[in-house]
Amino acid sequence: MNPPLPQHYFGNATEGVVVCLKAKELLEQGHGYVAWEINKIIAMHTDEKFIDMLESWTRNPKVSSLGSHVSNALILSGSLWVDLYGNDFGWGRPIVFELVLLTN
């Protein structure tokens, strides 16, 4: 990031985004179209927008839940830049990383 996060920042620095498509679009355009739409959203996230989001969250923190999403949502996550098994915050490297989803 430019500028980099403060040296003593400890926590997540991520943001969720939404790409909305109709089933018809997905069926007609295919997976490449979905990937392109996701790419366009990611490209819009500049360092300045990311810093603004962090500052806004600091002023008004919110924790979102999956319950706020529509029932027919497909939720994707991932990062090419996060070495989940290589991170060591002083407690040793992770042995297992799992994403847990709990819904009611």
PDB file of C-alpha atoms in Angstrom:
ATOM      1  CA  MET A   1       0.000   0.000   0.000  1.00  0.00           C
ATOM      2  CA  ASN A   2       1.031   3.524  -0.584  1.00  0.00           C
ATOM      3  CA  PRO A   3       1.292   4.928   2.004  1.00  0.00           C
ATOM      4  CA  PRO A   4       1.944   1.760   4.026  1.00  0.00           C
ATOM      5  CA  LEU A   5      -0.180   0.898   7.035  1.00  0.00           C
ATOM      6  CA  PRO A   6       1.261   2.237  10.304  1.00  0.00           C
ATOM      7  CA  GLN A   7       4.104   0.145  11.728  1.00  0.00           C
ATOM      8  CA  HIS A   8       2.072  -0.823  14.796  1.00  0.00           C
ATOM      9  CA  TYR A   9      -1.126  -1.685  12.910  1.00  0.00           C
ATOM     10  CA  PHE A  10      -2.372  -5.070  14.059  1.00  0.00           C
ATOM     11  CA  GLY A  11      -5.445  -6.537  12.480  1.00  0.00           C
ATOM     12  CA  ASN A  12      -7.144  -7.293   9.238  1.00  0.00           C
ATOM     13  CA  ALA A  13      -7.082  -4.800   6.431  1.00  0.00           C
ATOM     14  CA  THR A  14      -9.625  -6.287   4.071  1.00  0.00           C
ATOM     15  CA  GLU A  15     -12.910  -5.234   2.556  1.00  0.00           C
ATOM     16  CA  GLY A  16     -15.781  -7.166   1.106  1.00  0.00           C
ATOM     17  CA  VAL A  17     -17.259  -6.202  -2.236  1.00  0.00           C
ATOM     18  CA  VAL A  18     -20.351  -7.256  -4.126  1.00  0.00           C
ATOM     19  CA  VAL A  19     -20.726  -8.223  -7.773  1.00  0.00           C
ATOM     20  CA  CYS A  20     -24.353  -8.723  -8.788  1.00  0.00           C
ATOM     21  CA  LEU A  21     -25.261 -10.732 -11.866  1.00  0.00           C
ATOM     22  CA  LYS A  22     -28.462 -12.368 -13.005  1.00  0.00           C
ATOM     23  CA  ALA A  23     -28.405 -16.121 -13.553  1.00  0.00           C
ATOM     24  CA  LYS A  24     -29.118 -15.460 -17.234  1.00  0.00           C
ATOM     25  CA  GLU A  25     -25.931 -13.372 -17.517  1.00  0.00           C
ATOM     26  CA  LEU A  26     -23.867 -16.115 -15.910  1.00  0.00           C
ATOM     27  CA  LEU A  27     -25.336 -18.797 -18.165  1.00  0.00           C
ATOM     28  CA  GLU A  28     -24.950 -16.734 -21.342  1.00  0.00           C
ATOM     29  CA  GLN A  29     -21.562 -15.144 -20.630  1.00  0.00           C
ATOM     30  CA  GLY A  30     -19.820 -17.913 -18.678  1.00  0.00           C
ATOM     31  CA  HIS A  31     -17.249 -17.945 -15.896  1.00  0.00           C
ATOM     32  CA  GLY A  32     -14.846 -15.627 -17.691  1.00  0.00           C
ATOM     33  CA  TYR A  33     -17.454 -12.864 -17.561  1.00  0.00           C
ATOM     34  CA  VAL A  34     -17.821 -13.312 -13.800  1.00  0.00           C
ATOM     35  CA  ALA A  35     -14.035 -13.180 -13.377  1.00  0.00           C
ATOM     36  CA  TRP A  36     -13.923  -9.983 -15.458  1.00  0.00           C
ATOM     37  CA  GLU A  37     -16.633  -8.351 -13.309  1.00  0.00           C
ATOM     38  CA  ILE A  38     -14.716  -9.287 -10.138  1.00  0.00           C
ATOM     39  CA  ASN A  39     -11.513  -7.917 -11.691  1.00  0.00           C
ATOM     40  CA  LYS A  40     -13.197  -4.579 -12.439  1.00  0.00           C
ATOM     41  CA  ILE A  41     -14.327  -4.225  -8.804  1.00  0.00           C
ATOM     42  CA  ILE A  42     -10.844  -5.048  -7.498  1.00  0.00           C
ATOM     43  CA  ALA A  43      -9.246  -2.541  -9.896  1.00  0.00           C
ATOM     44  CA  MET A  44     -11.465   0.241  -8.491  1.00  0.00           C
ATOM     45  CA  HIS A  45      -9.972  -0.225  -5.010  1.00  0.00           C
ATOM     46  CA  THR A  46      -7.126   2.247  -4.884  1.00  0.00           C
ATOM     47  CA  ASP A  47      -4.874   2.848  -1.888  1.00  0.00           C
ATOM     48  CA  GLU A  48      -6.759   6.093  -1.216  1.00  0.00           C
ATOM     49  CA  LYS A  49     -10.159   4.352  -1.174  1.00  0.00           C
ATOM     50  CA  PHE A  50      -8.792   1.609   1.055  1.00  0.00           C
ATOM     51  CA  ILE A  51      -7.375   4.116   3.580  1.00  0.00           C
ATOM     52  CA  ASP A  52     -10.715   6.000   3.518  1.00  0.00           C
ATOM     53  CA  MET A  53     -12.540   2.736   4.250  1.00  0.00           C
ATOM     54  CA  LEU A  54     -10.245   1.991   7.211  1.00  0.00           C
ATOM     55  CA  GLU A  55     -10.672   5.489   8.629  1.00  0.00           C
ATOM     56  CA  SER A  56     -14.453   5.324   8.167  1.00  0.00           C
ATOM     57  CA  TRP A  57     -14.610   1.953   9.918  1.00  0.00           C
ATOM     58  CA  THR A  58     -12.547   3.344  12.809  1.00  0.00           C
ATOM     59  CA  ARG A  59     -15.122   6.117  13.290  1.00  0.00           C
ATOM     60  CA  ASN A  60     -18.124   3.761  12.959  1.00  0.00           C
ATOM     61  CA  PRO A  61     -17.095   0.094  13.387  1.00  0.00           C
ATOM     62  CA  LYS A  62     -19.503  -2.521  12.057  1.00  0.00           C
ATOM     63  CA  VAL A  63     -19.297  -6.278  11.876  1.00  0.00           C
ATOM     64  CA  SER A  64     -21.283  -7.657   8.979  1.00  0.00           C
ATOM     65  CA  SER A  65     -22.917 -11.044   9.072  1.00  0.00           C
ATOM     66  CA  LEU A  66     -23.704 -13.452   6.297  1.00  0.00           C
ATOM     67  CA  GLY A  67     -27.335 -13.232   7.396  1.00  0.00           C
ATOM     68  CA  SER A  68     -27.502  -9.826   5.739  1.00  0.00           C
ATOM     69  CA  HIS A  69     -26.859 -11.365   2.314  1.00  0.00           C
ATOM     70  CA  VAL A  70     -29.529 -12.761   0.073  1.00  0.00           C
ATOM     71  CA  SER A  71     -30.181 -16.476   0.288  1.00  0.00           C
ATOM     72  CA  ASN A  72     -29.017 -17.227  -3.251  1.00  0.00           C
ATOM     73  CA  ALA A  73     -25.593 -15.611  -2.918  1.00  0.00           C
ATOM     74  CA  LEU A  74     -22.332 -17.208  -3.971  1.00  0.00           C
ATOM     75  CA  ILE A  75     -19.595 -15.978  -1.667  1.00  0.00           C
ATOM     76  CA  LEU A  76     -15.956 -16.180  -2.799  1.00  0.00           C
ATOM     77  CA  SER A  77     -12.836 -15.185  -0.948  1.00  0.00           C
ATOM     78  CA  GLY A  78      -9.142 -15.503  -1.391  1.00  0.00           C
ATOM     79  CA  SER A  79      -5.901 -13.715  -1.991  1.00  0.00           C
ATOM     80  CA  LEU A  80      -2.793 -14.406  -3.982  1.00  0.00           C
ATOM     81  CA  TRP A  81      -0.824 -12.154  -1.638  1.00  0.00           C
ATOM     82  CA  VAL A  82      -1.683 -13.699   1.725  1.00  0.00           C
ATOM     83  CA  ASP A  83       0.607 -16.546   2.762  1.00  0.00           C
ATOM     84  CA  LEU A  84      -1.733 -18.059   5.347  1.00  0.00           C
ATOM     85  CA  TYR A  85       0.707 -20.772   6.398  1.00  0.00           C
ATOM     86  CA  GLY A  86       3.760 -18.503   6.351  1.00  0.00           C
ATOM     87  CA  ASN A  87       2.431 -15.865   8.759  1.00  0.00           C
ATOM     88  CA  ASP A  88       3.953 -15.844  12.228  1.00  0.00           C
ATOM     89  CA  PHE A  89       2.654 -13.274  14.703  1.00  0.00           C
ATOM     90  CA  GLY A  90       4.871 -14.537  17.517  1.00  0.00           C
ATOM     91  CA  TRP A  91       2.878 -17.675  18.335  1.00  0.00           C
ATOM     92  CA  GLY A  92       4.428 -19.825  15.610  1.00  0.00           C
ATOM     93  CA  ARG A  93       3.232 -20.583  12.101  1.00  0.00           C
ATOM     94  CA  PRO A  94      -0.311 -21.905  11.618  1.00  0.00           C
ATOM     95  CA  ILE A  95      -0.731 -25.654  11.413  1.00  0.00           C
ATOM     96  CA  VAL A  96      -4.227 -25.493   9.917  1.00  0.00           C
ATOM     97  CA  PHE A  97      -6.217 -22.664   8.374  1.00  0.00           C
ATOM     98  CA  GLU A  98      -9.949 -23.188   7.966  1.00  0.00           C
ATOM     99  CA  LEU A  99     -12.815 -20.933   6.968  1.00  0.00           C
ATOM    100  CA  VAL A 100     -15.857 -21.665   9.102  1.00  0.00           C
ATOM    101  CA  LEU A 101     -19.320 -20.614   7.998  1.00  0.00           C
ATOM    102  CA  LEU A 102     -22.137 -20.690  10.524  1.00  0.00           C
ATOM    103  CA  THR A 103     -25.672 -19.850   9.439  1.00  0.00           C
ATOM    104  CA  ASN A 104     -29.023 -20.164  11.131  1.00  0.00           C
TER     105      ASN A 104
END
